[in-house]
Short mmCIF file of C-alpha atoms in Angstrom, two decimals:
data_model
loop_
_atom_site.label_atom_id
_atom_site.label_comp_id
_atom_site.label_asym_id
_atom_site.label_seq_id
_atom_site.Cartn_x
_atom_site.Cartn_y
_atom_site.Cartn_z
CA UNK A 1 15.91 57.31 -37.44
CA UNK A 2 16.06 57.39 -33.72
CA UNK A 3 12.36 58.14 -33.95
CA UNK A 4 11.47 54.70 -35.87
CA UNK A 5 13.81 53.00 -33.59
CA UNK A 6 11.65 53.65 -30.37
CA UNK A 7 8.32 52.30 -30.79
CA UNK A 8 10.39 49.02 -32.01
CA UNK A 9 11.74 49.08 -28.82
CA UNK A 10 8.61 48.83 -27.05
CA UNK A 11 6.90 46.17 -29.42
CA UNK A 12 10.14 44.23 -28.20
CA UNK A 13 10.02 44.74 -25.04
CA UNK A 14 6.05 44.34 -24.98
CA UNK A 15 6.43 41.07 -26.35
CA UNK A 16 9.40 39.59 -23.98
CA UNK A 17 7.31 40.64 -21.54
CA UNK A 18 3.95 38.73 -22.08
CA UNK A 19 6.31 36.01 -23.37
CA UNK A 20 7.65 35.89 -19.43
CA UNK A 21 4.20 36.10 -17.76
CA UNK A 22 3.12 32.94 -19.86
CA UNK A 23 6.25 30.80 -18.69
CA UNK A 24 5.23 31.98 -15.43
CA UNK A 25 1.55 30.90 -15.95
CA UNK A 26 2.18 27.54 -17.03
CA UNK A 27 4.63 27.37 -14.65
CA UNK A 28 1.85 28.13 -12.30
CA UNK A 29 -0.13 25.18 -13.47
CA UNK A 30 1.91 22.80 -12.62
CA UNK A 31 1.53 23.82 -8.46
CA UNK A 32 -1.79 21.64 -7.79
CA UNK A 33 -4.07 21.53 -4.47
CA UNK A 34 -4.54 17.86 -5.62
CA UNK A 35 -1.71 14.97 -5.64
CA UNK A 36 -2.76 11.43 -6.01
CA UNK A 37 -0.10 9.10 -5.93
CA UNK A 38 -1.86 5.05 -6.55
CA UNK A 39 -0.94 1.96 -7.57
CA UNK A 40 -3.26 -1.37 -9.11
CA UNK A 41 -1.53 -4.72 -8.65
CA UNK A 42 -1.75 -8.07 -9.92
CA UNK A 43 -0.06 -10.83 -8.73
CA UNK A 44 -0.56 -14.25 -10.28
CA UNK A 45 1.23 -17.37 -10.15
CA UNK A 46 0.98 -21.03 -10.90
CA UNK A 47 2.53 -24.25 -10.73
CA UNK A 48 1.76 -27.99 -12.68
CA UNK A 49 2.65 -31.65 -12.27
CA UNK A 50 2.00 -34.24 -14.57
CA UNK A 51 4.20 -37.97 -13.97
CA UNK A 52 6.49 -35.76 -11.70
CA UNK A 53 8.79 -37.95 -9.66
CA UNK A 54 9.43 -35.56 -6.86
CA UNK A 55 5.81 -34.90 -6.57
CA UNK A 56 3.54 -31.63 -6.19
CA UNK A 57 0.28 -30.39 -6.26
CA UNK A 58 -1.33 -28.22 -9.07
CA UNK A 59 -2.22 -25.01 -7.79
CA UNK A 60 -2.79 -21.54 -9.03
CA UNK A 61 -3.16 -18.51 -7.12
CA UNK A 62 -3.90 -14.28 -7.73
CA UNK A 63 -4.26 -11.34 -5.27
CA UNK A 64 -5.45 -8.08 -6.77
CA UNK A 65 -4.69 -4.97 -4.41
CA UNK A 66 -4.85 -0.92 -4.65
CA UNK A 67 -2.61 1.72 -2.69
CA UNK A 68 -3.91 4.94 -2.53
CA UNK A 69 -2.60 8.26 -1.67
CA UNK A 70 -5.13 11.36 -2.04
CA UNK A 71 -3.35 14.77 -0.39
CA UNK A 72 -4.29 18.37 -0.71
CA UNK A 73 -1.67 20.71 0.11
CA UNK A 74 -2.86 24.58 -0.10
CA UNK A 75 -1.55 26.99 2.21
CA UNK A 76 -1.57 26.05 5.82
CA UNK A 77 -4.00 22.93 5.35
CA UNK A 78 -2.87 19.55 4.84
CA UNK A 79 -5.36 16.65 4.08
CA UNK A 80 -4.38 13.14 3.19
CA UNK A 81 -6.35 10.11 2.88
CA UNK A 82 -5.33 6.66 2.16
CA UNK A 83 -7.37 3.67 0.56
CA UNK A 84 -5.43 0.60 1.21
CA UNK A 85 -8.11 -2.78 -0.44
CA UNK A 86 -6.11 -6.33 -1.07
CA UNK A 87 -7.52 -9.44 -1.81
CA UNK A 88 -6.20 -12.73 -2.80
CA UNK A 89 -6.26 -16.63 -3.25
CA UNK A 90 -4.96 -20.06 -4.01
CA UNK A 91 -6.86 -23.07 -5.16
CA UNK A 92 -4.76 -26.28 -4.56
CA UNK A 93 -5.77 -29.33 -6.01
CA UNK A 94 -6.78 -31.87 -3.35
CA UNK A 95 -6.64 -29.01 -0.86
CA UNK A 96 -9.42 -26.37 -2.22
CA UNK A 97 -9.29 -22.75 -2.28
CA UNK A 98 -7.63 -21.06 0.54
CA UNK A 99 -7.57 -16.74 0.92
CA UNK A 100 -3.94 -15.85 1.39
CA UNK A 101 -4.28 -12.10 1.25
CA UNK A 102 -7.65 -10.05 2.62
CA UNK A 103 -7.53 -6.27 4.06
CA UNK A 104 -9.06 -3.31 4.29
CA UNK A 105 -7.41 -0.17 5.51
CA UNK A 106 -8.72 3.39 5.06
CA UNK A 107 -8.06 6.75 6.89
CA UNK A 108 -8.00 10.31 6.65
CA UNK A 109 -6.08 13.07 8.30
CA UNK A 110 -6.85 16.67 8.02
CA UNK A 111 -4.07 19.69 9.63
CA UNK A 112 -3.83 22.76 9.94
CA UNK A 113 0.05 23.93 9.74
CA UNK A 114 0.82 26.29 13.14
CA UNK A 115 4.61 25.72 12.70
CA UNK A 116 6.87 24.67 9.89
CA UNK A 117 6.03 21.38 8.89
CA UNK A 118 4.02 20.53 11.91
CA UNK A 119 0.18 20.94 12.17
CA UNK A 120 -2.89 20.54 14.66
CA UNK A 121 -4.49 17.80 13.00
CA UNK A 122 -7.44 15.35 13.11
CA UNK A 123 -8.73 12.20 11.59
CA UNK A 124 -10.58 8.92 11.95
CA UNK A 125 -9.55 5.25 10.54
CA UNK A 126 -11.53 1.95 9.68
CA UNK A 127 -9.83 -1.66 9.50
CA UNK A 128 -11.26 -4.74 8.61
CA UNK A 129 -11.14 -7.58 6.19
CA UNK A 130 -13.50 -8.93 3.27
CA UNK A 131 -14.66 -12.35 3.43
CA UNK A 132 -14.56 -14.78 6.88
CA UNK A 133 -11.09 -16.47 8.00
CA UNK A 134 -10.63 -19.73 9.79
CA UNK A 135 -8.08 -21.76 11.85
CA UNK A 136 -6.03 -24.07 10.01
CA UNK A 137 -4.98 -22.52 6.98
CA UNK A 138 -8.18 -20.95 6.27
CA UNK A 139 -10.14 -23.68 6.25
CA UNK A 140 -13.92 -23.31 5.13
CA UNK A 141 -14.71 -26.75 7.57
CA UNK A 142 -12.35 -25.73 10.43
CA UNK A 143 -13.35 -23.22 13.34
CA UNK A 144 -14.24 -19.84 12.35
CA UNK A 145 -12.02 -16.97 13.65
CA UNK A 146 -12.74 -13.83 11.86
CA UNK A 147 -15.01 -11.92 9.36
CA UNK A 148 -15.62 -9.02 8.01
CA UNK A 149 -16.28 -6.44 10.55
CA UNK A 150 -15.11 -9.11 13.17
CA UNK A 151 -13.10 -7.65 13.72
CA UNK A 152 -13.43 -4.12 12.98
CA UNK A 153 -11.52 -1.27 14.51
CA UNK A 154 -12.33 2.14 14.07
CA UNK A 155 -10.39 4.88 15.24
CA UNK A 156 -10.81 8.88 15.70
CA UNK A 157 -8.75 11.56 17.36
CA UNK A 158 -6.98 14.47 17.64
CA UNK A 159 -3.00 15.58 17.95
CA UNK A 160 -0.23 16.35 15.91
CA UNK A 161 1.31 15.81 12.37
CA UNK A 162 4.93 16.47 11.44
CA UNK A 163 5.46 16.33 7.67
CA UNK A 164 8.85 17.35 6.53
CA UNK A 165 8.25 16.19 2.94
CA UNK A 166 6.36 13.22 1.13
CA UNK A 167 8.78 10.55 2.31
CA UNK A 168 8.13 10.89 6.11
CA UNK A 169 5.16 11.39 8.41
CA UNK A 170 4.60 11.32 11.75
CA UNK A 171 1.07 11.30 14.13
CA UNK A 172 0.62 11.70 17.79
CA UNK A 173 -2.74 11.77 19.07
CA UNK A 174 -2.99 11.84 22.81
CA UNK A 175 -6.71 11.84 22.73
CA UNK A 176 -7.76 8.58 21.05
CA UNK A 177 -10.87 6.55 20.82
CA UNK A 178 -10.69 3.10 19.39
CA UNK A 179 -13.78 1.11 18.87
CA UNK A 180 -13.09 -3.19 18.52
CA UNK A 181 -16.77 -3.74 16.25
CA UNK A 182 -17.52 -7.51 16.15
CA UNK A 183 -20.67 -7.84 13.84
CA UNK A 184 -20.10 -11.67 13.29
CA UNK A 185 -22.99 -12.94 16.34
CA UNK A 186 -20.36 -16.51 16.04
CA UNK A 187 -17.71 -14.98 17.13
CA UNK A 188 -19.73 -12.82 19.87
CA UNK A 189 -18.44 -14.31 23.27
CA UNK A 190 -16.47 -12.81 26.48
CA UNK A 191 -12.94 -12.72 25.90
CA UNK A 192 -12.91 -12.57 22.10
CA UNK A 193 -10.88 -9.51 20.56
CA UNK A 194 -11.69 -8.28 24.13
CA UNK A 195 -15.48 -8.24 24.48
CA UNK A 196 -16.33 -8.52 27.99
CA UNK A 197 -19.69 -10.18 27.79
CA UNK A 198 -21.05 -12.75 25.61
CA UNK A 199 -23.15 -11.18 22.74
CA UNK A 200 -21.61 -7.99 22.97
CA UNK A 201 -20.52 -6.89 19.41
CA UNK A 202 -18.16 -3.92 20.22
CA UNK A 203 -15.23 -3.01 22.78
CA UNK A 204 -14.64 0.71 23.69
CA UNK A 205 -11.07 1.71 24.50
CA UNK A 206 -9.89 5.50 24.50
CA UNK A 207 -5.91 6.61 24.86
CA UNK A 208 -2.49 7.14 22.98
CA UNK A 209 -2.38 6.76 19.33
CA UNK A 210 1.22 6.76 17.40
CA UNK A 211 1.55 6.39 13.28
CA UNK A 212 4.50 6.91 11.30
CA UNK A 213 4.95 6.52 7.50
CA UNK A 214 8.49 6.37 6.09
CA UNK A 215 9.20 5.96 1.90
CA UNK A 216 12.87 4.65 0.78
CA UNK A 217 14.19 4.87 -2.34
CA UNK A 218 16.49 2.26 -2.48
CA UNK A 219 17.61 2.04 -5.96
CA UNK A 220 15.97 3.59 -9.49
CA UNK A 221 13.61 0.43 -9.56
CA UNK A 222 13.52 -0.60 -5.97
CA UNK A 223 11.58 0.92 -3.11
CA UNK A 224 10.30 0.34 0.50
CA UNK A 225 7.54 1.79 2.15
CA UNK A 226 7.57 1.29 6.09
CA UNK A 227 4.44 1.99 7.85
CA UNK A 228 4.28 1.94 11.94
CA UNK A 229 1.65 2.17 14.71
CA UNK A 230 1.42 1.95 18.73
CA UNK A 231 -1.95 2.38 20.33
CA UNK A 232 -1.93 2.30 24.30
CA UNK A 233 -5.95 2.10 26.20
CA UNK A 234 -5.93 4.98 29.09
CA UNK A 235 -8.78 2.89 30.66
CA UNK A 236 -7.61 -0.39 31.17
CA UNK A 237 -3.78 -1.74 30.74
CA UNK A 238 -2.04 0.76 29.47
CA UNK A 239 1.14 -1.19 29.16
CA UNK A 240 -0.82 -3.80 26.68
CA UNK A 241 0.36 -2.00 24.09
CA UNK A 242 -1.14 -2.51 20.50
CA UNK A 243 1.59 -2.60 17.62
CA UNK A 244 1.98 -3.57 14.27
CA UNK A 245 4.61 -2.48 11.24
CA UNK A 246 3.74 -2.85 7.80
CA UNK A 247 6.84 -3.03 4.73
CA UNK A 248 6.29 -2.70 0.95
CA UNK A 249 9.41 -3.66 -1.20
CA UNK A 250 8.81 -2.74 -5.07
CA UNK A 251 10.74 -4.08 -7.41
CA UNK A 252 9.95 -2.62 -10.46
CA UNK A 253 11.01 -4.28 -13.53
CA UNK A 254 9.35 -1.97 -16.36
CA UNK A 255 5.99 0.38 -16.68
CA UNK A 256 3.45 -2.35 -15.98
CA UNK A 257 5.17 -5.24 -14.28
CA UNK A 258 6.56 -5.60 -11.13
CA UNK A 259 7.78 -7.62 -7.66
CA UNK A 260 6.26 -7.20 -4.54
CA UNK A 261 7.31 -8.19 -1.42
CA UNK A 262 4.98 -7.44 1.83
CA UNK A 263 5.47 -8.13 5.85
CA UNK A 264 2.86 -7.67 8.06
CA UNK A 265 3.80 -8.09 11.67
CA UNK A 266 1.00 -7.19 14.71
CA UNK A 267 0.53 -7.79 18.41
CA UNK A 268 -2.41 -7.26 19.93
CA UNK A 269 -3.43 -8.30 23.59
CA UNK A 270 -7.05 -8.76 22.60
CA UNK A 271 -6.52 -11.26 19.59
CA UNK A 272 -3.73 -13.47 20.64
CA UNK A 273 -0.92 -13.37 22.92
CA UNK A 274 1.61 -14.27 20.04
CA UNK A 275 3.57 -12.14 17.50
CA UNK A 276 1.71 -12.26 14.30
CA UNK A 277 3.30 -12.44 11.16
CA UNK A 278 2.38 -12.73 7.57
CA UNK A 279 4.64 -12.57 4.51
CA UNK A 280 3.80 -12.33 0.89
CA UNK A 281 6.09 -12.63 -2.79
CA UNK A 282 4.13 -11.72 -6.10
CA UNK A 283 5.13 -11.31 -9.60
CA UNK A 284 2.15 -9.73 -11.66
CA UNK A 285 0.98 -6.40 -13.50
CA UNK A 286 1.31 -3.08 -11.64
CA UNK A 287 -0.24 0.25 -12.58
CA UNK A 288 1.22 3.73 -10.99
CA UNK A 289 -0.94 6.89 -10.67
CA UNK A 290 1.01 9.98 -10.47
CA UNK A 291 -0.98 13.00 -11.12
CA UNK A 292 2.21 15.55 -10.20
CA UNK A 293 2.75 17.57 -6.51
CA UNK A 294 0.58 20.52 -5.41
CA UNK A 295 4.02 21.91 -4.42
CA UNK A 296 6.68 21.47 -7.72
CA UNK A 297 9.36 21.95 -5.13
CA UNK A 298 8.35 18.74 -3.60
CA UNK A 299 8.58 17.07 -6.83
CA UNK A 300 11.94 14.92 -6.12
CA UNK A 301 10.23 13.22 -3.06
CA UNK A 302 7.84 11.35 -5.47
CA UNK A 303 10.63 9.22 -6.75
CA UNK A 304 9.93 6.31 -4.85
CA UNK A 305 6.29 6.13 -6.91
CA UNK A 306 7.98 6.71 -10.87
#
């Protein structure tokens, strides 16, 4: 009897055991070198008159945008890229069509980890916008200020990362170089976005570069993304320093509609001497993109995106 018993033993045990490595595999699976984290938006909104005592103006108005998020995470390397495109406007009647929303922001930033959560990194940027801007409200038959490519600022450089998880990130790069491109030949005159000469069409400046990324998870359907930079030119002015902050409140109210709320604020010696500040509130469709985390550890710090 003990004799019969045994080899049942083994077929048991055999098969608990292959039973284990398959969790295991498919646990495995779920660890990708790939995470990308998106979302498509679009905002719409509209307003009509008709024998309306306290007056108003029809008017209708979109802006379509994608935020992009493309990391790979496999042993010590770390490379993210981010595709930031928004574009919007509002037609007016009596007024005419007028942009209210136009960027373009794309970089990448590859690391290589030499301490916990911190790596040697490198990576480049480009900023710009899509169609031409102009003073008073963007007005086609007022002065022209800005196009696309005018300006243009591309960036490349080396330093530091520190990544403690998804929600935070943080980039020094002492050894910057920061091209001002201004393609537009209008707009092509001493003194504009710092051009020294008229009909040059690109400014050179090389020196400090800070960025800092910061995700808040404020409640289940509300988050805030806070993104920070400070650029300082070794060559000339130093203490001119170039900043800007960027915020992202999400309000989500179910899988494909949502509330967005953006501020944009930048100063920068070379385009005006002002604080500028722009502020956007849209209502409209919104599509997530979450393909999962190289790292299933991680997983909890991708809240702010479900």
């Amino acid at each position: 009897m003990k004799k019969k018993l045994v080899p049942f033993f083994i077929l048991s045990w055999m098969y608990g055991f292959s039973q284990e490595q398959k969790a295991m595999a498919s646990e495995n699976d779920t660890i990708k070198a790939w995470s990308i984290q998106g979302q498509n938006t679009l905002m719409l909104n509209q307003a009509a008159f008709s024998n309306w005592i306290g007056g108003g103006a029809n008017n209708i108005g979109w802006l379509a945008g994608t935020n992009y998020n493309l990391t790979y995470e496999k042993g010590k390397d770390l490379w993210e890229n981010i595709i930031i495109l928004g574009y919007g406007q509002n037609n007016t009647k009596g007024v005419g069509t007028r942009k209210t929303q136009d960027v373009i922001n794309l970089s990448t930033n590859y690391g290589r980890e030499f301490r916990k959560h911190w790596y040697i990194s490198g990576g480049l940027g480009l900023q710009s916008q899509f169609a031409a801007g102009y003073e008073d409200g963007n007005n086609p038959a007022a002065k022209k200020i800005s196009n696309f490519m005018a300006p243009g600022y591309f960036t490349i450089g080396v330093g530091v990362t520190y990544r403690p998880n998804d929600n935070f990130t943080l980039t020094l790069r002492p050894a910057n170089a920061r091209w001002t491109f201004v393609l537009d030949k209008d707009l092509q005159y001493a003194g504009n976005y710092g051009l020294k000469n008229d009909n040059d069409s690109s400014l050179f400046q090389f020196g400090f570069l800070g960025t800092a990324m910061y995700k808040v998870k404020i409640m289940d359907n509300i988050s805030l993304i806070n993104t920070g930079s400070v650029f300082s030119n070794y060559l000339d002015h130093p203490e001119r320093l170039v900043l800007s902050y960027s915020g992202i409140l999400n309000m989500k109210i179910n899988k494909f509609v949502s509330t967005n709320i953006t501020l944009d604020l930048l100063y920068d010696h070379n385009q005006i001497r002002k604080t500028q500040l722009k502020q956007t509130l849209g209502v409209g469709f919104a599509y997530n993109i979450d393909n999962g985390k190289k790292r299933s550890v991680n997983k909890i710090n991708q809240s702010w995106q479900k």
